[in-house]
XYZ file of C-alpha atoms in Angstrom:
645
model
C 39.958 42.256 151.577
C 42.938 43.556 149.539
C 46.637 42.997 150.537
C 48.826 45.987 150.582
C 52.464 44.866 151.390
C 54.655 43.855 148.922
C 56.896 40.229 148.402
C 59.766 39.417 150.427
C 62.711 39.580 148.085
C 64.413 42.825 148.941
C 68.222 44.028 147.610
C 69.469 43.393 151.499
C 69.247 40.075 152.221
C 72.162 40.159 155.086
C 73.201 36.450 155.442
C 69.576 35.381 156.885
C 69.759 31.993 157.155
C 67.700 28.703 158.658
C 67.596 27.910 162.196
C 66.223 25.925 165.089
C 62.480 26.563 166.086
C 62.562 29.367 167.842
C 61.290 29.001 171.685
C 59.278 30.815 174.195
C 62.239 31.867 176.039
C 63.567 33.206 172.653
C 60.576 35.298 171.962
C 60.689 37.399 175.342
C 64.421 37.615 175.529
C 65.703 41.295 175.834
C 67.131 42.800 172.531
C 70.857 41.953 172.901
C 71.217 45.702 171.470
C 69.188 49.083 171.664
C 69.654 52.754 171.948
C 71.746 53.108 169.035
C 73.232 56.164 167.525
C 75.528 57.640 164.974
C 79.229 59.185 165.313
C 79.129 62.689 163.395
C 81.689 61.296 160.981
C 79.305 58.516 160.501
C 82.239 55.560 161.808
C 80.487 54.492 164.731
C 78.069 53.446 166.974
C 76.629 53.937 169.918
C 74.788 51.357 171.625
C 73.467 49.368 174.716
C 74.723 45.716 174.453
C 72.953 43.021 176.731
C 75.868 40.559 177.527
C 75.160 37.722 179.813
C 72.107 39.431 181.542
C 73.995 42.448 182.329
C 73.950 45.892 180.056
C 76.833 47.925 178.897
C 77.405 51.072 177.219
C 79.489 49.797 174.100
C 80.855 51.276 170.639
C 81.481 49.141 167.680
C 83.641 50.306 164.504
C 81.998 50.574 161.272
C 84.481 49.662 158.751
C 86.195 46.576 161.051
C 83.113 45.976 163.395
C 85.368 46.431 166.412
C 83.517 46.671 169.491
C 84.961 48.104 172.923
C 82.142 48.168 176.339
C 82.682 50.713 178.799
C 80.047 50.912 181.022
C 78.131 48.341 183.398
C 74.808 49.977 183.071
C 72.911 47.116 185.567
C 71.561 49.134 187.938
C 69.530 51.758 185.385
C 67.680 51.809 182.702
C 69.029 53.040 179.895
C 66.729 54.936 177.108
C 69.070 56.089 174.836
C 72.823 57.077 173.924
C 74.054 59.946 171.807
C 77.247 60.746 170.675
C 79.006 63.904 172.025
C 81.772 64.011 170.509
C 84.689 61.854 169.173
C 85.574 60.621 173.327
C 82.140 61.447 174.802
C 78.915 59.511 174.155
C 75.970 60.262 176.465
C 73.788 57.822 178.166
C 70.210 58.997 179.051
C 69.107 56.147 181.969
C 65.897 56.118 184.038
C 65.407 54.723 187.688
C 62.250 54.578 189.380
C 62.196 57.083 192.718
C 60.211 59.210 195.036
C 61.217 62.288 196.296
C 58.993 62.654 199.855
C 56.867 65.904 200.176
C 57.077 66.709 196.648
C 55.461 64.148 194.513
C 54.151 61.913 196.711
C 54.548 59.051 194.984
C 56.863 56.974 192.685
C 58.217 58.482 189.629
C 60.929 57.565 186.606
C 63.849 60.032 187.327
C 65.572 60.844 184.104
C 69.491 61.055 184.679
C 71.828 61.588 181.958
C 75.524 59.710 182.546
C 78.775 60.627 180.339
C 80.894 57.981 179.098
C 84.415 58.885 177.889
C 85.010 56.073 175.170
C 89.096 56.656 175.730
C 89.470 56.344 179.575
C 86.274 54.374 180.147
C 85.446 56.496 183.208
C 81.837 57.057 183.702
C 79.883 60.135 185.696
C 76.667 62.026 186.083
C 77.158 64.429 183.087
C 75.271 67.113 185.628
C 77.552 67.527 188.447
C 78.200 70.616 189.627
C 74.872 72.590 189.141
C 72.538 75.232 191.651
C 69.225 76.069 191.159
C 67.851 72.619 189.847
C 64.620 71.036 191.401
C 65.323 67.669 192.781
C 62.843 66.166 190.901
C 63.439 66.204 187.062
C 61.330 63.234 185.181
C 62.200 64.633 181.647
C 65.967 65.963 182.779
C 68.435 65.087 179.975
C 67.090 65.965 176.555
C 69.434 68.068 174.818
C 67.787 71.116 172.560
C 71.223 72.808 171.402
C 75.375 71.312 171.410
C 77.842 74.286 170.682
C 79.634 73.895 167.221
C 82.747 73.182 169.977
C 80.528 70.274 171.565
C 82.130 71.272 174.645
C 78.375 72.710 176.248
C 75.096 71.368 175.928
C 71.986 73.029 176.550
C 69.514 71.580 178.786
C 66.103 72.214 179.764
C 64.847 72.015 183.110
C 63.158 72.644 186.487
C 64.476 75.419 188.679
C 64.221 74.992 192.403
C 61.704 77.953 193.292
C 58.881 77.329 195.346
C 56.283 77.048 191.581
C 58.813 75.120 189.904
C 59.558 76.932 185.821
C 61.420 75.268 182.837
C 64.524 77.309 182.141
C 67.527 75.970 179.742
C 70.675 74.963 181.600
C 74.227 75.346 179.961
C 76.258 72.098 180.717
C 80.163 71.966 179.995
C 80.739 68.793 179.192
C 84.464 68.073 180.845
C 83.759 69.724 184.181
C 79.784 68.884 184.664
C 79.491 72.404 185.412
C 75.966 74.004 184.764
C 74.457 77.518 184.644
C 70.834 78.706 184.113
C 70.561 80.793 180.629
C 67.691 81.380 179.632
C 64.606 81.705 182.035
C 61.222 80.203 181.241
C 57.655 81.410 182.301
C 55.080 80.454 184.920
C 53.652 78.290 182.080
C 56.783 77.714 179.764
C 56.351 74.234 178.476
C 59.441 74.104 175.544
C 62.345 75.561 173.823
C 63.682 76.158 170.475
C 67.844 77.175 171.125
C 70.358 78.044 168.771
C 73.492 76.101 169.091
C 75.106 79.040 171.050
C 72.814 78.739 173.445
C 70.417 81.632 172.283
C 66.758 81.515 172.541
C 64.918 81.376 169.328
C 61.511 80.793 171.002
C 59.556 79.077 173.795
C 56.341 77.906 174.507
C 54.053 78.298 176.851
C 50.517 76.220 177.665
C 48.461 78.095 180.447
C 46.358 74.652 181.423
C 44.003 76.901 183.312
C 42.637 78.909 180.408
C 43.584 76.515 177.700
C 46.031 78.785 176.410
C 48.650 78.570 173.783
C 51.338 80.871 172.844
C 54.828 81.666 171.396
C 57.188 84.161 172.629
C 60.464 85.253 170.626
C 63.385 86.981 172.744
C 62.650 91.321 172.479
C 65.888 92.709 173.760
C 65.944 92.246 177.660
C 62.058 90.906 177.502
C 59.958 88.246 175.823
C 57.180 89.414 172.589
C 54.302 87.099 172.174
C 54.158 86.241 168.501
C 51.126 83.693 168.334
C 48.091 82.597 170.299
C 45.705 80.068 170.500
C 43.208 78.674 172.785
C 43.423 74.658 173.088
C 41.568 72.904 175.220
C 43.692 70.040 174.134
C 46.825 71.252 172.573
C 48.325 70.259 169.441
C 50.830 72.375 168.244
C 54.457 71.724 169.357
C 57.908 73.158 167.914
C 59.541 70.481 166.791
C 62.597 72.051 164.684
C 63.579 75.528 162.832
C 63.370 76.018 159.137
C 66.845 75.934 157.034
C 66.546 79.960 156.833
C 66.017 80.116 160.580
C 63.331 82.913 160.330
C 60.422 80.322 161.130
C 59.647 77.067 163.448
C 58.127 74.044 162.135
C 55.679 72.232 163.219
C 52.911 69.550 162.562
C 49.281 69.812 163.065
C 46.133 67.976 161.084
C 44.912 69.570 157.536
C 42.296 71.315 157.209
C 40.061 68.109 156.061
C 41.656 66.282 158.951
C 42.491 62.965 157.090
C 46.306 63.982 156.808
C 49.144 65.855 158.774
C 51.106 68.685 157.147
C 54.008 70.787 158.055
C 53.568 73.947 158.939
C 55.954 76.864 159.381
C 55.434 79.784 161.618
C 57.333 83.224 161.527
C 59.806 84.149 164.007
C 58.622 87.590 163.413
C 54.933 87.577 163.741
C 53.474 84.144 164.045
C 51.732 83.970 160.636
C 51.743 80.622 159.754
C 52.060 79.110 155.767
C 51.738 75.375 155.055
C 50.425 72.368 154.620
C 53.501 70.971 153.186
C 54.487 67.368 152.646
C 51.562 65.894 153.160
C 50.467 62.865 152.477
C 46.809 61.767 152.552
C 45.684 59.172 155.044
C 48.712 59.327 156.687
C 50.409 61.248 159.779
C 53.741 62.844 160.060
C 55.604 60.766 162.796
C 58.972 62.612 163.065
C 60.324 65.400 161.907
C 63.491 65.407 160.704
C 66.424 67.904 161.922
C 70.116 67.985 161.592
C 72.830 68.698 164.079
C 71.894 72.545 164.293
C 68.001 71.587 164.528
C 67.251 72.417 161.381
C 64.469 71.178 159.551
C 65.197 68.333 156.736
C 62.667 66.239 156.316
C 59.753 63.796 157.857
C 58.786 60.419 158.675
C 55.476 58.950 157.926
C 53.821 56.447 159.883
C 50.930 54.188 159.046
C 51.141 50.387 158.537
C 54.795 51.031 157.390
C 57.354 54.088 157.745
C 58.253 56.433 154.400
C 60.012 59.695 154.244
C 60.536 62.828 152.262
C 63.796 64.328 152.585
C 64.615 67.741 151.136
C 67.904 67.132 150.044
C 67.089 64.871 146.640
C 70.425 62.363 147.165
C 69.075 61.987 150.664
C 65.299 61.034 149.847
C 66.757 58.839 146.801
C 68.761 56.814 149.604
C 65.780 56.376 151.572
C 63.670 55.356 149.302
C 65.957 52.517 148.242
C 66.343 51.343 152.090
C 62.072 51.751 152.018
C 62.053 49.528 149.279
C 65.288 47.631 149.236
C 64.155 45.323 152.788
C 60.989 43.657 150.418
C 58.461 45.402 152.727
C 60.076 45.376 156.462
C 59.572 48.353 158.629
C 62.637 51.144 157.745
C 63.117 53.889 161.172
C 65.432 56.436 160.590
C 67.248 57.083 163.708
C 70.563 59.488 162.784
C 72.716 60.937 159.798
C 75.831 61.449 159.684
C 77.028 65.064 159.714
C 77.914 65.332 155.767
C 74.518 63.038 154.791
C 76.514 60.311 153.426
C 75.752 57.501 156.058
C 72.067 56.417 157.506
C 71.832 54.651 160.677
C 68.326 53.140 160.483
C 66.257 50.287 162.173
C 64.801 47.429 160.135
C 62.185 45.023 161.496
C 59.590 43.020 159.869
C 59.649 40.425 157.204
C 62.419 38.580 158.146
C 64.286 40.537 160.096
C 63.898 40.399 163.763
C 65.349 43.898 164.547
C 68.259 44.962 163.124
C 70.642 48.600 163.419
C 72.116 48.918 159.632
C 74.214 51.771 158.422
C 73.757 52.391 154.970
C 76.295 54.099 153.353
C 74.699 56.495 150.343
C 77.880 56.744 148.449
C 78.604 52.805 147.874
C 74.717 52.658 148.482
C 75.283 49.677 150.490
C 74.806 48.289 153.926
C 78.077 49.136 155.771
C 76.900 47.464 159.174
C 74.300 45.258 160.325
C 73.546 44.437 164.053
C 70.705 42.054 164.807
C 69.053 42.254 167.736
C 67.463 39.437 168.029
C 70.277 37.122 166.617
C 69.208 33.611 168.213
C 65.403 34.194 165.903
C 66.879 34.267 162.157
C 64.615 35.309 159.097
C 63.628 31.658 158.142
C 61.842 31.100 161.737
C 59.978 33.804 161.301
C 56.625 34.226 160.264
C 54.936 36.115 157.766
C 52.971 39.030 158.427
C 51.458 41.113 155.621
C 49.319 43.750 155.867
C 45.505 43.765 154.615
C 42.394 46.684 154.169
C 38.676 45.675 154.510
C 35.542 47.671 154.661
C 33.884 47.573 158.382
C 30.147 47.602 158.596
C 29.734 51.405 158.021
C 32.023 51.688 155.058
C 35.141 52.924 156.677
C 38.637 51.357 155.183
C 40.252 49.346 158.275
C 44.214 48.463 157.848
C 45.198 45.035 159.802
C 48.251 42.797 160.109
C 48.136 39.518 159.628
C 51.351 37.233 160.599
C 50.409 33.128 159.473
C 52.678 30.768 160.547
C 55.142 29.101 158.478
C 54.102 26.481 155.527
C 51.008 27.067 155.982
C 48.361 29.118 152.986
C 45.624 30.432 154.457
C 42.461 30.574 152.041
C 44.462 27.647 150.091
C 43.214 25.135 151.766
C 44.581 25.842 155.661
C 41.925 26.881 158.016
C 43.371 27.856 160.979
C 42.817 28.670 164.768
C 43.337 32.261 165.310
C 44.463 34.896 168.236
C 42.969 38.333 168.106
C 45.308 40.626 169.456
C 43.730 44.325 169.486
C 46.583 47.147 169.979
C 46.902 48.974 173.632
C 46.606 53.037 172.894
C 43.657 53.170 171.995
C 45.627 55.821 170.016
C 48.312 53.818 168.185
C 48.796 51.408 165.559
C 50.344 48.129 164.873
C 52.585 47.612 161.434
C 54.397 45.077 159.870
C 57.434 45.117 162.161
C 58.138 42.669 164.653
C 56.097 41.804 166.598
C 57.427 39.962 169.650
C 54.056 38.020 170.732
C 52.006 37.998 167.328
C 55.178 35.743 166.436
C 55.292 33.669 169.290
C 51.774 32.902 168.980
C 51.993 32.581 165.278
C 54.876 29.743 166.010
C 52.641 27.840 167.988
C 50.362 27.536 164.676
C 47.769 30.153 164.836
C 46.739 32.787 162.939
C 46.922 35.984 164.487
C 45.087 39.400 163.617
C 45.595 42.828 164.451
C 43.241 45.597 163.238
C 43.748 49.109 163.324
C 40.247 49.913 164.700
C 39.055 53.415 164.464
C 40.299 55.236 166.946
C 44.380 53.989 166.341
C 46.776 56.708 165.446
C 48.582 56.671 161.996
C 46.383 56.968 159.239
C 45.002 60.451 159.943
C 43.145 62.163 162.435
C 39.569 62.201 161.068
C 40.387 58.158 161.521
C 41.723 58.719 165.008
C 38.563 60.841 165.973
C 36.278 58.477 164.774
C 37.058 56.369 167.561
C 35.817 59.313 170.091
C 32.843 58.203 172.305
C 32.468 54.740 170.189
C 34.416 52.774 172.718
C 32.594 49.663 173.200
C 31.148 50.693 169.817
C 32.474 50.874 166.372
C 36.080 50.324 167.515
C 34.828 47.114 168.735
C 32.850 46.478 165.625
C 35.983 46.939 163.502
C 37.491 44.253 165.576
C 34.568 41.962 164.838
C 34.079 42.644 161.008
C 37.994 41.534 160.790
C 37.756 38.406 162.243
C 34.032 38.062 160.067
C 36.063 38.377 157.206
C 38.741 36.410 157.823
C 36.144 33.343 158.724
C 34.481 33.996 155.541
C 37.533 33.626 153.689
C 38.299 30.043 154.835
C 41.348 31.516 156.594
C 40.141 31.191 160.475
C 38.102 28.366 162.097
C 35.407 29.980 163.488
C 34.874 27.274 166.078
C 38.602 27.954 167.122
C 39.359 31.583 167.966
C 40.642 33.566 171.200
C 41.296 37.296 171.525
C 44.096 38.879 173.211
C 44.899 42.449 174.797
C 47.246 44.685 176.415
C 45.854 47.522 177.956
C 43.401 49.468 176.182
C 43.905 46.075 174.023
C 42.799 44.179 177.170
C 39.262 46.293 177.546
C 38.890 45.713 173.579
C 39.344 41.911 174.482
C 37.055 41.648 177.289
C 34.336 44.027 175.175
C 34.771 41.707 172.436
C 33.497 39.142 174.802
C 31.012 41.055 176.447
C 28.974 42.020 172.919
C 30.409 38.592 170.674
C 30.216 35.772 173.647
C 29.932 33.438 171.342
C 32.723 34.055 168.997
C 35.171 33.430 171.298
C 36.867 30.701 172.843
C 39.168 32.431 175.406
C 39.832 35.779 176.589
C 42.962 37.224 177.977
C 43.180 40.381 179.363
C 46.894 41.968 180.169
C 47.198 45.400 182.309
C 43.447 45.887 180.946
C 40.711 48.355 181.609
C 37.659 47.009 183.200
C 35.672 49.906 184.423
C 35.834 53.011 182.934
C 34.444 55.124 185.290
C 36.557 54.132 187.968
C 39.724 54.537 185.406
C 38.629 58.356 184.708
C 38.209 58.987 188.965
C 41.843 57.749 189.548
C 42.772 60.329 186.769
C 40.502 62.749 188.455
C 42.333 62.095 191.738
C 45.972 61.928 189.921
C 46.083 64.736 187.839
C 42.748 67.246 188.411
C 39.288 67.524 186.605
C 41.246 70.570 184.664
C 44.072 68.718 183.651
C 45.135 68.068 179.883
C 44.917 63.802 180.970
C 41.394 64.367 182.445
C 40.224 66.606 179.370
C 41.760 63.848 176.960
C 40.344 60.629 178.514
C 36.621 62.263 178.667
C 36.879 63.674 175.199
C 37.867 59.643 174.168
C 35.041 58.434 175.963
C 32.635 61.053 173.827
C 29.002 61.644 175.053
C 29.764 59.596 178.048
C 31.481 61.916 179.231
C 31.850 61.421 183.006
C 28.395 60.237 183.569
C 28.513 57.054 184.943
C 25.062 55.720 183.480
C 26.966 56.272 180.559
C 30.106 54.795 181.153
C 28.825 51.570 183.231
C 27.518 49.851 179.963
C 30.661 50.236 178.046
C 32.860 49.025 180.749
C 33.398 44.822 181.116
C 33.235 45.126 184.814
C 29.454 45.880 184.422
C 28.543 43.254 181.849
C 30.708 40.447 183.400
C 27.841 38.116 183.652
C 27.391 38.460 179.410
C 30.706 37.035 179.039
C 30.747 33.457 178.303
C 34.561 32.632 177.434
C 37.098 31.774 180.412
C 39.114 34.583 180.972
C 42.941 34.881 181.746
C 43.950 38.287 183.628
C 47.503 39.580 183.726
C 49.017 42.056 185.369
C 51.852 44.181 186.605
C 51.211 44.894 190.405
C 53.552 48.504 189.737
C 51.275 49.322 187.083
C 51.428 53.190 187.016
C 49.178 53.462 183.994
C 46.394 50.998 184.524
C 45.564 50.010 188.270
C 46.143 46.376 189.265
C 43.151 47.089 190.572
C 41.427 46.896 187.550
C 42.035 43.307 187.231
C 41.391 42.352 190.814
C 38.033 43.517 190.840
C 37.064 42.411 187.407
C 38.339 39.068 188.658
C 35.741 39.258 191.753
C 33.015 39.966 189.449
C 33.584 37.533 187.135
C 33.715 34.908 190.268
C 31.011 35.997 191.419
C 28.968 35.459 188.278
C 29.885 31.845 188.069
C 32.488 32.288 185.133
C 35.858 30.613 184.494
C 38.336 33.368 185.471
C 42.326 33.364 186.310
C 44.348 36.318 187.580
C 47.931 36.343 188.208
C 50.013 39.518 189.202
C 54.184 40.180 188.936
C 55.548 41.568 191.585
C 57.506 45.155 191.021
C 56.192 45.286 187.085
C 55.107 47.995 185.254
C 52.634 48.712 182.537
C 54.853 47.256 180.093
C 56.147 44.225 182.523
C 60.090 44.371 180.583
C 61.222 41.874 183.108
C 62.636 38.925 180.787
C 61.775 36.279 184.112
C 58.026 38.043 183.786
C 57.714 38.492 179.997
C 58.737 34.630 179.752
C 56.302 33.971 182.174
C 53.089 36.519 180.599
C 53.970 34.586 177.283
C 53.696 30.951 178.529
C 50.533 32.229 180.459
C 49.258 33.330 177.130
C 50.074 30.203 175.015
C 49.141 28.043 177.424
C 45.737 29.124 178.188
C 45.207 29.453 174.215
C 46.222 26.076 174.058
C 44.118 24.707 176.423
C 41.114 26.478 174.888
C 41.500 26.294 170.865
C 44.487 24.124 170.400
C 45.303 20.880 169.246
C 43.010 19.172 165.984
């Protein structure tokens, strides 16, 4: 086992300070801010501000940290804001809908609201617009603003009877829109130029498992590139700083790394890698107002960046290493590159917005989101690498609670808590249950099995076909380890899942019954085969979701000899632990149903089994009522089972 984070003790300490224990309540509160962004001048923010239960579209003064609220956002669900312009900031919200004889069934409708920060009048930014199909779920996201910021440009679905994605000119004052630029049968995104011209779109035929590139040829479109991807993997993300090529990001050649890549406007021949950075992937790419390409984000147990412009990656690397090893997000720049609005969490820092000024290379502004949890309540989480059975290098988080030394003496009861994904990755940023479980005095573990995202894809495709295989045995040759290291009490441990997290937990039980005490399974996946029919009945047996969820499951495939022994609900009468299922009965992703039935066959094996369902949740049950609730569920049934001396 080898640590890999570094010591607390950072240049930015800003005024953390000792506090009351924090509670359960505390832990599943909302974020009292989110959605931030950056003024062009770099003055202000942008942000959502949760004020006595209610949300509202606010903006809060650098250099005096004035803050004046405009909007009562209640009844929506806002994603993100953006600054227009110096009176305009936008407000991207989403609200759950259906739209009879079209989707037949309930979808998140994206609507994008203007605020005008002097009158504090609020309207749908799209007002006066034909041609636009009544059901948008992506509608909003902005791909060009004219150097006047009086239009944006838009794409979206036109009304026709096979529904295309053209790009949509909105003025901003009048909420008057036009069509542009028309897209293809198959058009699935846009690179524009800030006046609204088309540098190039993209197109995905799902049929043939095509890929291509068109560029505008006078009057008519020229292909430029082609590929056939069964599951795609190139997307434009930005244009390069001499605007003759698009950038994107795809795997190297060995696979253990991502690279940039640019491709020529003129003929599609592609140079690169560039910027690459072994075992890890490129998260973001970085573009400035006129979507030009500036630099990257890499993800992996924590974020780093390289910028192009030298002042600009010398300023980030002072905020990467400045926080003492907390998670640093780079969310906006300022139009002349002289202020950084960023997002810090980990360490001791809950979740805070900070603008860092480059030119006093200082912290001009720092909002906490999570004000009422200050740094000395929290506890620590560091990151560690072991070898799993086979060899490969596994990265994992471990949070301890405070005063207590692990290995020194401390052996501790400990709460697995496997990722949901399977494709993502947990880091050392807050973590909103790891900590409230960690408060409660256990030690809590989260691998990045094979299979996570982050850290390359040769390590991503390693999970293929090995669920209920080595992904699980990563999970077990952590919490070997940390037994063998006099950290965890082997006669004391639980594990604990969200969705494909929840599977991973009630695997775990299914192959290790006797290394755990408790199980809890939250919007989990019980039978696999059953999972990949409901996709089969969602989306199609050709669809990109179908392709991707068989291609995870590897030489099972669809068969369902295959799939049966690697899914819970099969095995339920191996499991010994009791088992705790949670679950959001407007679970989109994950059935409810999946829980239900796994809690019938557990009954009817004779084992110790709980469910309990929220009413209107999703997937990610946000609801603070529900999340309050899902956390005392989770504590509670941890406590009954490994608490206490």
């Amino acid at each position: 086992m080898r640590f890999v984070s570094g010591i607390l003790g950072g240049l930015f300490c800003l005024g953390l300070s000792a506090g009351a224990d924090p509670t359960i309540e505390d832990y599943a509160a909302p974020r009292e801010f989110l959605a931030a962004d950056l003024s062009d001048d770099g003055s202000k923010v942008s942000l959502v501000h949760s004020i006595d239960g209610e949300e509202f579209l606010c903006v809060i003064t650098v250099a005096d940290r004035s803050e004046q609220c405009f909007a009562n956002l209640r009844d929506l669900r806002p994603n993100y804001t953006y600054f227009l312009d110096d009176e305009h900031v936008l407000v991207l919200a989403t609200q759950r809908t259906r739209v009879p004889h079209i989707l037949g069934e309930r979808y998140d409708e994206s609507t994008p609201f203007l605020v005008n920060i002097e009158t504090g009048d609020v309207e749908r930014l799209v007002r006066r617009v034909s041609n636009l199909h009544p059901a948008q779920t992506g509608f909003g996201r902005i791909v060009a603003i004219s150097p006047d910021r009086e239009t944006v440009y838009i794409p979206a679905f036109n009304a026709s009877s096979t529904p295309e994605l053209d790009v949509f000119a909105i003025e901003v004052q009048r909420g008057r829109g036009r069509r542009v630029i028309r897209g293809g049968s198959d058009t699935t995104g846009w690179l524009v130029s800030p006046s609204g011209d088309p540098i190039a779109r993209e197109n995905y035929d799902s049929d043939e498992n095509v890929y291509t590139v068109e560029v505008p040829d006078g009057d008519d479109w020229r292909t430029i590139y082609t590929s056939d991807e069964e599951l795609r993997t190139i997307y434009l993300r930005a244009v390069a700083q001499d605007r003759q090529h698009a950038v994107f990001v795809q795997t190297t050649a060995e696979r253990t790394a991502d690279g940039v890549y640019f491709m020529s406007l003129e003929n599609g021949d592609i140079t690169g890698p560039f910027h690459v950075s072994e075992g890890r992937e490129i998260g973001q790419v970085i573009s400035n107002g006129d979507g030009e390409f500036i630099g990257v984000e890499y993800t992996g147990i924590s974020a780093s960046y390289a910028m192009l412009d030298e002042d600009l990656n010398a300023a980030m690397d002072r905020l990467v290493n400045g926080f003492g090893g907390a998670n640093i997000n780079l969310l906006d720049l300022s139009a002349d590159g002289t202020r950084v609005l960023a997002h810090v969490s980990g360490r001791q820092f809950s979740g805070n917005y900070i603008v860092y000024d480059l030119t006093t290379q200082s912290v001009a502004i720092s909002l906490a989101q999570r004000g009422w949890i200050d740094g000395e309540a929290m506890a620590s989480a560091d990151s560690i690498e072991y070898q799993s059975r086979d060899g490969m290098t596994i990265s994992a988080v471990v949070t301890t609670p405070r005063g207590t030394q692990p290995g020194n003496g401390d052996t501790l009861p400990m709460v697995v808590m496997p990722h949901g994904g399977p494709e993502s990755h947990d880091t050392i940023g807050y973590d909103w249950m790891a900590q409230a479980i960690a408060n409660e005095g256990y030690l809590v573990l989260q691998p990045n099995f094979r299979g996570s995202s982050g850290f390359g894809a040769e390590f991503t495709e390693a999970g293929r076909g090995e669920w209920g295989g080595a992904m699980q045995h990563d999970v077990t040759d952590g919490v070997e380890l940390l037994i063998r290291a006099g950290w965890a009490d082997p006669e004391r441990i639980c594990i604990v899942g969200w969705s494909y997290g929840g599977y991973s937990a009630l695997m775990s039980s299914v192959l290790n019954p006797e290394m755990y005490q408790c199980t809890v399974s939250i919007a989990g996946v019980s039978d696999l085969y059953r999972m990949l029919s409901d996709v089969s009945l969602d989306r199609g047996d050709d669809s990109q979701a179908y392709r991707y969820w068989t291609d995870q499951y590897g030489r099972a495939g669809v068969d369902r000899d295959e799939l049966e022994p690697i899914s819970p609900y099969y095995r339920a009468d191996e499991i010994q632990a009791p088992v705790l299922l949670l679950h959001g009965d407007d679970d989109m992703i994950v059935p409810p149903t999946q829980s239900r039935r796994m809690e019938d066959e557990l009954d009817d094996a004779g084992r110790q089994v709980r469910i309990r369902t929220f009413s209107g949740q999703n997937h990610s049950i946000m609801d603070e009522e529900s999340r309050v609730e899902v956390l005392r569920e989770v504590i509670n049934f941890v406590d009954q089972h490994i608490g206490g001396e």
